XYZ file of N, CA and C in Angstrom:
717
model
N 0.838 -1.196 0.000
C 0.000 0.000 0.000
C 0.871 1.244 0.000
N 0.590 2.165 -0.912
C 1.370 3.380 -1.060
C 0.965 4.401 -0.003
N 1.973 5.004 0.669
C 1.686 6.019 1.668
C 1.387 7.354 0.999
N 0.713 8.225 1.722
C 0.381 9.545 1.200
C 1.659 10.350 0.980
N 1.729 11.073 -0.136
C 2.894 11.891 -0.449
C 2.981 13.056 0.532
N 4.199 13.321 1.011
C 4.404 14.404 1.972
C 3.945 15.731 1.387
N 3.167 16.486 2.182
C 2.663 17.777 1.738
C 1.279 17.717 1.159
N 0.792 16.481 0.910
C -0.554 16.323 0.343
C -1.603 16.119 1.438
N -1.171 16.066 2.692
C -2.102 15.901 3.797
C -2.968 17.160 3.930
N -4.164 17.000 4.417
C -5.045 18.162 4.576
C -4.615 19.067 5.730
N -4.947 20.332 5.596
C -4.755 21.277 6.684
C -3.316 21.671 6.944
N -3.052 22.020 8.200
C -1.753 22.546 8.620
C -0.628 21.534 8.439
N -0.913 20.245 8.642
C 0.113 19.214 8.507
C 0.698 19.206 7.098
N -0.160 19.229 6.083
C 0.307 19.212 4.702
C 1.135 20.442 4.368
N 0.667 21.609 4.782
C 1.390 22.852 4.505
C 2.745 22.870 5.203
N 2.792 22.378 6.441
C 4.043 22.374 7.210
C 5.061 21.410 6.604
N 4.615 20.225 6.217
C 5.549 19.251 5.622
C 6.071 19.744 4.276
N 5.224 20.429 3.520
C 5.659 20.978 2.231
C 6.759 22.018 2.444
N 6.597 22.888 3.442
C 7.616 23.893 3.753
C 8.899 23.220 4.248
N 8.746 22.170 5.054
C 9.913 21.460 5.574
C 10.706 20.815 4.451
N 10.018 20.176 3.510
C 10.703 19.548 2.373
C 11.461 20.582 1.548
N 10.830 21.714 1.290
C 11.476 22.783 0.518
C 12.732 23.273 1.231
N 12.616 23.449 2.540
C 13.773 23.901 3.324
C 14.904 22.879 3.262
N 14.585 21.614 3.459
C 15.613 20.569 3.464
C 16.291 20.434 2.104
N 15.544 20.635 1.027
C 16.078 20.482 -0.323
C 16.939 21.670 -0.738
N 16.602 22.881 -0.303
C 17.222 24.082 -0.839
C 18.176 24.801 0.114
N 17.953 24.687 1.404
C 18.733 25.483 2.355
C 20.171 24.968 2.498
N 21.088 25.906 2.660
C 22.488 25.585 2.923
C 22.860 25.906 4.369
N 21.866 26.227 5.176
C 22.127 26.700 6.528
C 21.835 25.646 7.594
N 22.111 24.396 7.280
C 21.995 23.344 8.280
C 22.933 22.200 7.911
N 23.247 21.365 8.895
C 24.129 20.221 8.688
C 23.268 18.975 8.462
N 23.251 18.410 7.241
C 22.383 17.263 6.947
C 22.625 16.067 7.863
N 23.867 15.760 8.173
C 24.167 14.597 9.021
C 23.627 14.801 10.437
N 23.811 16.004 10.978
C 23.308 16.276 12.325
C 21.780 16.267 12.340
N 21.183 16.839 11.277
C 19.728 16.871 11.193
C 19.168 15.460 11.052
N 19.873 14.612 10.315
C 19.421 13.240 10.083
C 19.318 12.459 11.397
N 20.231 12.722 12.323
C 20.226 11.998 13.597
C 19.017 12.364 14.457
N 18.349 13.449 14.130
C 17.195 13.896 14.917
C 15.860 13.465 14.314
N 15.918 12.837 13.127
C 14.672 12.427 12.473
C 14.298 11.007 12.893
N 13.020 10.713 13.005
C 12.576 9.361 13.377
C 12.843 8.367 12.252
N 13.029 7.097 12.627
C 13.272 6.051 11.642
C 11.967 5.475 11.087
N 10.867 5.694 11.785
C 9.601 5.077 11.395
C 8.571 6.082 10.885
N 9.025 7.264 10.482
C 8.106 8.281 9.965
C 8.920 9.323 9.196
N 8.225 10.245 8.523
C 8.880 11.315 7.750
C 9.918 10.742 6.778
N 9.500 9.733 6.017
C 10.429 9.035 5.116
C 10.945 9.930 3.986
N 10.069 10.759 3.414
C 10.513 11.628 2.317
C 11.539 12.642 2.804
N 11.288 13.207 3.991
C 12.243 14.155 4.544
C 13.590 13.467 4.815
N 13.516 12.246 5.315
C 14.745 11.482 5.584
C 15.489 11.171 4.278
N 14.734 10.882 3.229
C 15.358 10.614 1.928
C 16.085 11.844 1.390
N 15.494 13.014 1.602
C 16.143 14.255 1.167
C 17.464 14.447 1.902
N 17.465 14.220 3.205
C 18.691 14.364 3.988
C 19.755 13.364 3.545
N 19.341 12.139 3.264
C 20.285 11.124 2.789
C 20.876 11.524 1.436
N 20.056 12.123 0.579
C 20.548 12.557 -0.734
C 21.568 13.678 -0.592
N 21.395 14.521 0.435
C 22.319 15.643 0.638
C 23.712 15.171 1.046
N 23.805 13.981 1.614
C 25.121 13.454 2.002
C 25.563 12.324 1.060
N 24.880 12.195 -0.073
C 25.294 11.243 -1.104
C 24.933 9.801 -0.849
N 24.035 9.552 0.109
C 23.627 8.169 0.411
C 22.404 7.807 -0.449
N 22.640 7.697 -1.759
C 21.535 7.518 -2.702
C 20.804 6.189 -2.503
N 21.549 5.141 -2.268
C 20.909 3.830 -2.154
C 19.982 3.755 -0.938
N 20.394 4.355 0.175
C 19.529 4.381 1.356
C 18.275 5.215 1.104
N 18.460 6.342 0.395
C 17.304 7.188 0.076
C 16.334 6.438 -0.834
N 16.860 5.751 -1.834
C 16.015 5.009 -2.764
C 15.310 3.842 -2.078
N 15.959 3.267 -1.090
C 15.335 2.178 -0.345
C 14.089 2.662 0.387
N 14.113 3.900 0.870
C 12.937 4.466 1.531
C 11.781 4.625 0.540
N 12.087 5.118 -0.651
C 11.033 5.294 -1.661
C 10.438 3.947 -2.078
N 11.317 2.949 -2.235
C 10.852 1.654 -2.742
C 10.182 0.799 -1.673
N 10.797 0.717 -0.486
C 10.313 -0.220 0.532
C 9.364 0.399 1.551
N 9.626 1.631 1.945
C 8.775 2.277 2.948
C 7.584 2.986 2.303
N 7.881 3.828 1.303
C 6.802 4.573 0.644
C 6.133 3.755 -0.453
N 6.846 2.741 -0.972
C 6.342 1.883 -2.053
C 5.877 2.731 -3.247
N 6.694 3.722 -3.541
C 6.372 4.635 -4.643
C 7.511 4.571 -5.651
N 7.343 3.732 -6.680
C 8.389 3.528 -7.676
C 8.577 4.766 -8.563
N 7.504 5.504 -8.763
C 7.595 6.717 -9.585
C 8.491 7.758 -8.916
N 8.336 7.933 -7.610
C 9.184 8.883 -6.889
C 10.637 8.418 -6.875
N 10.856 7.107 -6.804
C 12.221 6.569 -6.838
C 12.880 6.874 -8.189
N 12.112 6.721 -9.262
C 12.648 7.012 -10.591
C 12.906 8.506 -10.764
N 12.004 9.339 -10.247
C 12.191 10.787 -10.315
C 13.441 11.202 -9.542
N 13.696 10.527 -8.433
C 14.909 10.786 -7.655
C 16.144 10.534 -8.520
N 16.148 9.406 -9.219
C 17.278 9.073 -10.103
C 17.433 10.111 -11.209
N 16.309 10.549 -11.777
C 16.355 11.556 -12.836
C 16.996 12.852 -12.347
N 16.703 13.217 -11.117
C 17.236 14.472 -10.561
C 18.718 14.375 -10.241
N 19.137 13.229 -9.768
C 20.502 13.123 -9.230
C 21.510 12.493 -10.190
N 21.049 11.907 -11.290
C 21.995 11.264 -12.212
C 22.929 12.293 -12.845
N 24.198 11.966 -12.885
C 25.196 12.792 -13.566
C 26.328 11.891 -14.033
N 26.580 11.916 -15.322
C 27.652 11.098 -15.895
C 29.023 11.586 -15.446
N 29.127 12.866 -15.089
C 30.413 13.453 -14.734
C 30.778 13.283 -13.263
N 29.798 12.920 -12.424
C 30.073 12.771 -10.992
C 30.037 11.290 -10.621
N 31.124 10.828 -10.032
C 31.238 9.398 -9.710
C 30.152 8.939 -8.744
N 29.816 9.812 -7.762
C 28.841 9.411 -6.756
C 27.420 9.360 -7.303
N 27.191 9.971 -8.481
C 25.842 10.004 -9.067
C 25.730 9.215 -10.369
N 26.844 8.662 -10.829
C 26.861 7.971 -12.116
C 26.059 6.678 -12.094
N 26.034 6.001 -10.934
C 25.374 4.696 -10.825
C 24.094 4.761 -9.991
N 23.431 5.916 -10.015
C 22.235 6.052 -9.174
C 21.100 5.143 -9.654
N 20.987 4.934 -10.984
C 19.968 4.009 -11.492
C 20.328 2.569 -11.119
N 21.610 2.264 -11.144
C 22.057 0.932 -10.738
C 21.757 0.709 -9.251
N 21.880 1.777 -8.461
C 21.559 1.677 -7.033
C 20.086 1.343 -6.838
N 19.228 1.956 -7.648
C 17.797 1.654 -7.546
C 17.521 0.219 -7.967
N 18.201 -0.236 -9.002
C 18.041 -1.630 -9.434
C 18.462 -2.576 -8.315
N 19.542 -2.235 -7.628
C 20.016 -3.054 -6.508
C 18.986 -3.080 -5.378
N 18.348 -1.938 -5.137
C 17.306 -1.863 -4.101
C 16.144 -2.776 -4.457
N 15.743 -2.760 -5.723
C 14.617 -3.596 -6.165
C 14.925 -5.089 -6.037
N 16.166 -5.465 -6.318
C 16.488 -6.889 -6.437
C 17.151 -7.503 -5.210
N 17.579 -6.677 -4.257
C 18.300 -7.218 -3.104
C 17.397 -7.537 -1.919
N 16.123 -7.221 -2.039
C 15.192 -7.515 -0.947
C 14.876 -9.011 -0.917
N 14.375 -9.530 0.213
C 14.029 -10.959 0.299
C 13.058 -11.402 -0.796
N 12.161 -10.513 -1.178
C 11.252 -10.785 -2.289
C 11.542 -9.767 -3.393
N 12.419 -10.109 -4.333
C 12.832 -9.161 -5.373
C 11.639 -8.569 -6.136
N 11.728 -7.267 -6.402
C 10.679 -6.560 -7.140
C 11.018 -6.630 -8.626
N 10.643 -7.715 -9.253
C 11.044 -7.982 -10.635
C 10.427 -6.993 -11.617
N 9.142 -6.727 -11.471
C 8.451 -5.878 -12.447
C 9.027 -4.464 -12.511
N 9.162 -3.741 -11.385
C 9.763 -2.404 -11.480
C 11.223 -2.452 -11.917
N 11.934 -3.524 -11.577
C 13.332 -3.663 -11.998
C 13.434 -3.782 -13.513
N 12.568 -4.605 -14.115
C 12.576 -4.770 -15.562
C 12.158 -3.475 -16.268
N 11.186 -2.760 -15.687
C 10.740 -1.489 -16.266
C 11.876 -0.468 -16.233
N 12.624 -0.459 -15.129
C 13.756 0.472 -15.000
C 14.838 0.155 -16.028
N 15.154 -1.118 -16.191
C 16.177 -1.527 -17.154
C 15.795 -1.139 -18.580
N 14.553 -1.391 -18.941
C 14.102 -1.120 -20.308
C 14.065 0.373 -20.610
N 13.731 1.174 -19.602
C 13.563 2.618 -19.825
C 14.876 3.384 -19.733
N 15.761 2.959 -18.839
C 16.988 3.735 -18.588
C 18.248 2.915 -18.850
N 18.200 1.998 -19.811
C 19.340 1.121 -20.080
C 20.595 1.889 -20.470
N 20.423 3.098 -21.080
C 21.587 3.872 -21.503
C 22.355 4.441 -20.312
N 21.708 4.521 -19.150
C 22.349 5.091 -17.967
C 22.721 4.020 -16.945
N 22.630 2.779 -17.353
C 22.933 1.664 -16.447
C 24.037 0.809 -17.051
N 25.048 0.504 -16.259
C 26.145 -0.357 -16.708
C 25.600 -1.771 -16.917
N 25.598 -2.229 -18.161
C 24.968 -3.507 -18.492
C 25.580 -4.700 -17.749
N 26.909 -4.886 -17.749
C 27.472 -6.036 -17.006
C 27.123 -5.999 -15.520
N 27.167 -4.815 -14.893
C 26.829 -4.709 -13.471
C 25.360 -5.046 -13.241
N 24.511 -4.596 -14.176
C 23.082 -4.874 -14.039
C 22.806 -6.370 -14.140
N 23.437 -7.033 -15.087
C 23.217 -8.468 -15.275
C 23.685 -9.273 -14.062
N 24.735 -8.776 -13.405
C 25.235 -9.496 -12.227
C 24.270 -9.421 -11.053
N 23.341 -8.451 -11.089
C 22.368 -8.299 -10.002
C 21.108 -9.127 -10.218
N 20.869 -9.558 -11.447
C 19.619 -10.242 -11.762
C 19.577 -11.650 -11.164
N 18.467 -12.009 -10.536
C 18.322 -13.380 -10.012
C 18.350 -14.392 -11.157
N 18.896 -15.576 -10.930
C 19.039 -16.568 -12.006
C 17.710 -17.116 -12.515
N 16.643 -16.955 -11.746
C 15.370 -17.562 -12.145
C 14.518 -16.646 -13.032
N 15.015 -15.451 -13.390
C 14.222 -14.548 -14.237
C 14.123 -15.140 -15.645
N 12.917 -15.279 -16.185
C 12.768 -15.808 -17.543
C 13.390 -14.878 -18.586
N 13.987 -15.469 -19.608
C 14.620 -14.692 -20.680
C 13.602 -13.775 -21.354
N 12.353 -14.216 -21.428
C 11.317 -13.413 -22.080
C 11.161 -12.050 -21.420
N 11.335 -11.995 -20.089
C 11.209 -10.716 -19.392
C 12.403 -9.796 -19.666
N 13.533 -10.399 -19.997
C 14.737 -9.611 -20.278
C 14.836 -9.191 -21.741
N 13.954 -9.721 -22.563
C 14.033 -9.455 -24.002
C 13.984 -7.968 -24.348
N 13.060 -7.167 -23.791
C 13.043 -5.731 -24.125
C 14.348 -5.026 -23.767
N 14.945 -5.415 -22.643
C 16.216 -4.813 -22.217
C 17.334 -5.173 -23.182
N 17.485 -6.471 -23.483
C 18.541 -6.905 -24.396
C 18.359 -6.291 -25.788
N 17.128 -6.221 -26.235
C 16.847 -5.657 -27.554
C 17.270 -4.193 -27.615
N 16.943 -3.426 -26.563
C 17.298 -2.006 -26.529
C 18.816 -1.811 -26.473
N 19.490 -2.617 -25.641
C 20.942 -2.498 -25.507
C 21.643 -2.840 -26.820
N 21.235 -3.943 -27.454
C 21.859 -4.354 -28.716
C 21.604 -3.347 -29.821
N 20.390 -2.806 -29.859
C 20.059 -1.800 -30.876
C 20.925 -0.554 -30.687
N 21.068 -0.121 -29.445
C 21.863 1.073 -29.164
C 23.339 0.830 -29.441
N 23.831 -0.356 -29.060
C 25.235 -0.693 -29.295
C 25.551 -0.744 -30.785
N 24.636 -1.324 -31.562
C 24.819 -1.403 -33.013
C 24.844 -0.016 -33.634
N 23.959 0.853 -33.156
C 23.892 2.217 -33.669
C 25.188 2.975 -33.385
N 25.694 2.848 -32.153
C 26.933 3.533 -31.784
C 28.102 3.016 -32.609
N 28.166 1.688 -32.780
C 29.257 1.094 -33.558
C 29.195 1.545 -35.019
N 27.981 1.608 -35.568
C 27.831 2.054 -36.951
C 28.248 3.511 -37.111
N 27.839 4.360 -36.158
C 28.211 5.775 -36.216
C 29.717 5.956 -36.075
N 30.333 5.171 -35.189
C 31.783 5.257 -35.004
C 32.515 4.830 -36.268
N 31.980 3.849 -36.975
C 32.602 3.382 -38.205
C 32.525 4.451 -39.282
N 31.382 5.139 -39.341
C 31.215 6.230 -40.312
C 32.218 7.348 -40.030
N 32.329 7.725 -38.739
C 33.275 8.774 -38.364
C 34.709 8.351 -38.681
N 35.031 7.094 -38.405
C 36.375 6.578 -38.684
C 36.694 6.669 -40.171
N 35.741 6.280 -41.025
C 35.962 6.327 -42.471
C 36.115 7.762 -42.969
N 35.324 8.673 -42.410
C 35.412 10.084 -42.811
C 36.767 10.667 -42.424
N 37.236 10.348 -41.217
C 38.535 10.841 -40.773
C 39.670 10.250 -41.606
N 39.519 8.986 -41.960
C 40.531 8.337 -42.798
C 40.595 9.001 -44.166
N 39.414 9.283 -44.730
C 39.366 9.950 -46.038
C 39.968 11.351 -45.963
N 39.641 12.074 -44.888
C 40.179 13.427 -44.725
C 41.693 13.392 -44.558
N 42.198 12.396 -43.826
C 43.632 12.265 -43.620
C 44.358 12.007 -44.948
N 43.762 11.158 -45.787
C 44.369 10.865 -47.083
C 44.406 12.117 -47.963
N 43.319 12.889 -47.939
C 43.274 14.118 -48.734
C 44.343 15.112 -48.282
N 44.499 15.243 -46.965
C 45.502 16.173 -46.435
C 46.912 15.712 -46.789
N 47.144 14.391 -46.708
C 48.457 13.857 -47.059
C 48.772 14.118 -48.532
N 47.765 13.945 -49.389
C 47.963 14.216 -50.816
C 48.262 15.694 -51.055
N 47.544 16.566 -50.351
C 47.783 17.999 -50.490
C 49.186 18.373 -50.015
N 49.630 17.728 -48.919
C 50.962 18.007 -48.389
C 52.043 17.547 -49.348
N 51.868 16.346 -49.908
C 52.846 15.822 -50.876
C 52.918 16.731 -52.099
N 51.736 17.171 -52.555
C 51.687 18.059 -53.716
C 52.372 19.388 -53.429
N 52.145 19.928 -52.230
C 52.750 21.222 -51.878
C 54.259 21.108 -51.745
N 54.731 20.005 -51.149
C 56.165 19.833 -50.942
C 56.900 19.519 -52.238
N 56.188 18.985 -53.225
C 56.838 18.656 -54.497
C 56.901 19.852 -55.449
N 56.285 20.965 -55.055
C 56.288 22.146 -55.923
C 57.701 22.727 -56.015
N 58.089 23.143 -57.206
C 59.394 23.765 -57.427
C 59.229 25.283 -57.372
N 59.995 25.926 -56.507
C 59.955 27.381 -56.364
C 61.322 27.940 -56.794
N 61.296 28.800 -57.782
C 62.535 29.372 -58.298
C 62.732 30.759 -57.707
N 63.856 30.940 -56.996
C 64.164 32.229 -56.373
C 65.455 32.758 -56.997
N 65.349 33.820 -57.762
C 66.511 34.435 -58.409
C 67.112 35.503 -57.501
N 68.287 36.011 -57.886
C 68.982 37.003 -57.056
C 68.198 38.304 -56.932
N 67.386 38.618 -57.956
C 66.674 39.893 -57.929
C 65.201 39.756 -57.525
N 64.778 38.570 -57.038
C 63.387 38.407 -56.632
C 63.147 39.108 -55.305
N 62.087 39.876 -55.242
C 61.791 40.699 -54.086
C 60.664 40.094 -53.239
N 60.724 40.388 -51.960
C 59.635 39.996 -51.051
C 58.554 41.068 -51.131
N 57.334 40.741 -51.510
C 56.280 41.738 -51.665
C 55.814 42.359 -50.344
N 56.235 41.787 -49.221
C 55.815 42.322 -47.917
C 56.729 43.452 -47.467
N 58.069 43.195 -47.491
C 59.028 44.193 -47.009
C 59.759 44.903 -48.149
N 59.519 44.437 -49.401
C 60.152 45.024 -50.596
C 61.678 44.930 -50.554
N 62.190 43.846 -49.969
C 63.621 43.576 -49.959
C 63.880 42.272 -50.707
N 65.165 42.147 -51.126
C 65.529 40.932 -51.863
C 65.410 39.707 -50.945
N 64.976 38.591 -51.545
C 64.874 37.348 -50.780
C 66.250 36.807 -50.428
N 67.181 36.904 -51.360
C 68.541 36.455 -51.117
C 68.577 34.988 -50.717
N 69.379 34.695 -49.690
C 69.519 33.304 -49.207
C 68.733 33.078 -47.910
N 67.836 34.000 -47.575
C 67.054 33.879 -46.352
C 66.033 32.754 -46.462
N 65.601 32.286 -45.303
C 64.522 31.294 -45.281
C 63.258 31.973 -45.793
N 62.548 31.291 -46.664
C 61.353 31.911 -47.245
C 60.176 30.947 -47.186
N 59.006 31.472 -47.493
C 57.772 30.685 -47.530
C 57.029 31.014 -48.807
N 56.259 30.027 -49.253
C 55.516 30.189 -50.500
C 54.033 29.986 -50.244
N 53.227 30.955 -50.665
C 51.777 30.836 -50.545
C 51.244 29.926 -51.652
N 50.040 29.394 -51.461
C 49.449 28.523 -52.493
C 49.350 29.170 -53.873
N 49.246 30.503 -53.926
C 49.138 31.176 -55.219
C 50.492 31.432 -55.871
N 51.606 30.965 -55.219
C 52.929 31.108 -55.792
C 53.714 32.293 -55.279
N 53.111 33.158 -54.481
C 53.803 34.323 -53.926
C 54.841 33.865 -52.905
N 56.077 34.397 -53.049
C 57.173 34.009 -52.171
C 57.533 35.196 -51.286
N 57.638 34.948 -49.973
C 57.958 36.011 -49.001
C 58.997 35.490 -48.019
N 59.647 36.448 -47.331
C 60.534 36.043 -46.247
C 59.717 35.301 -45.182
N 60.348 34.306 -44.563
C 59.627 33.560 -43.536
C 59.284 34.464 -42.353
N 60.173 35.379 -42.005
C 59.901 36.316 -40.918
C 58.735 37.234 -41.278
N 58.643 37.625 -42.518
C 57.533 38.465 -42.961
C 56.211 37.701 -42.843
N 56.283 36.404 -43.182
C 55.089 35.564 -43.060
C 54.642 35.487 -41.605
N 55.602 35.262 -40.695
C 55.269 35.151 -39.275
C 54.659 36.444 -38.743
N 55.246 37.577 -39.149
C 54.711 38.871 -38.698
C 53.290 39.091 -39.228
N 53.074 38.690 -40.473
C 51.757 38.863 -41.079
C 50.720 37.972 -40.387
N 51.110 36.729 -40.087
C 50.193 35.819 -39.408
C 49.885 36.286 -37.989
N 50.879 36.892 -37.321
C 50.658 37.412 -35.973
C 49.650 38.547 -35.998
N 49.751 39.395 -37.031
C 48.794 40.499 -37.169
C 47.387 39.972 -37.443
N 47.292 38.966 -38.316
C 45.989 38.385 -38.640
C 45.377 37.703 -37.414
N 46.247 37.071 -36.584
C 45.761 36.432 -35.367
C 45.234 37.452 -34.380
N 45.907 38.620 -34.314
C 45.469 39.676 -33.413
C 44.135 40.265 -33.805
N 43.823 40.215 -35.102
C 42.528 40.741 -35.579
C 41.496 39.630 -35.718
N 41.835 38.412 -35.181
C 40.951 37.244 -35.216
C 40.629 36.805 -36.642
N 41.505 37.147 -37.556
C 41.359 36.717 -38.948
C 42.100 35.405 -39.122
N 41.537 34.485 -39.893
C 42.161 33.184 -40.081
C 43.512 33.352 -40.769
N 44.630 32.869 -40.140
C 45.960 33.014 -40.725
C 46.053 32.343 -42.098
N 46.771 32.988 -43.011
C 46.942 32.452 -44.361
C 47.958 31.304 -44.337
N 47.613 30.207 -45.032
C 48.496 29.045 -45.060
C 49.645 29.269 -46.026
N 50.824 28.757 -45.657
C 51.995 28.867 -46.520
C 52.945 27.729 -46.199
N 53.810 27.382 -47.175
C 54.802 26.323 -47.005
C 56.172 26.943 -46.790
N 56.893 26.463 -45.742
C 58.229 26.985 -45.453
C 59.256 26.228 -46.288
N 60.266 26.969 -46.781
C 61.377 26.375 -47.530
C 62.688 26.777 -46.894
């Protein structure tokens, strides 16, 4: 039997619990661990779950939603709020809920299967399979396996496409580089640098794709100016 949601009680009790939940969820002016020691173990389960979440005890909080409140929807909403791929303590929050469903003396198979099928992308598949009781029929696992295999195939196909595109781009760049390096540039004694209007002489020089030859130092100065104006630097080959 599902207990009444905190704050939905009639009269002053409902209004007071709603304010208490808001305070516990949002306030930074209390110590969650100290406050937790003052809460009863046999009542105020939602408030206790909020305090447990504030200290990162997700599995204990989820156990209250699943076993005490018997509200699977609130347990899933909890996971939705706290899941984060970037935070280690929140990365396996859905797996924690799965563990809560399956570690009880009478495993909650139906909500566990629903969780797997709906949030399989956020659950480590090998870890999830290790939690499943051996007597679960394969037919019940079919939606989960189908979703995982479909997603895995899609990711592998997309990765293959990206790999082929990068390979093609790499070949094109290599061909362009070979072509640029094989170009013959003739520098005579009287050839001038169009940037500084001085003879190129025996100085290190660079050649633009259009055949213009400049001192390498002139090229560097020009690129520095273009970088300062956020203009894309002009490409050139050093000789």
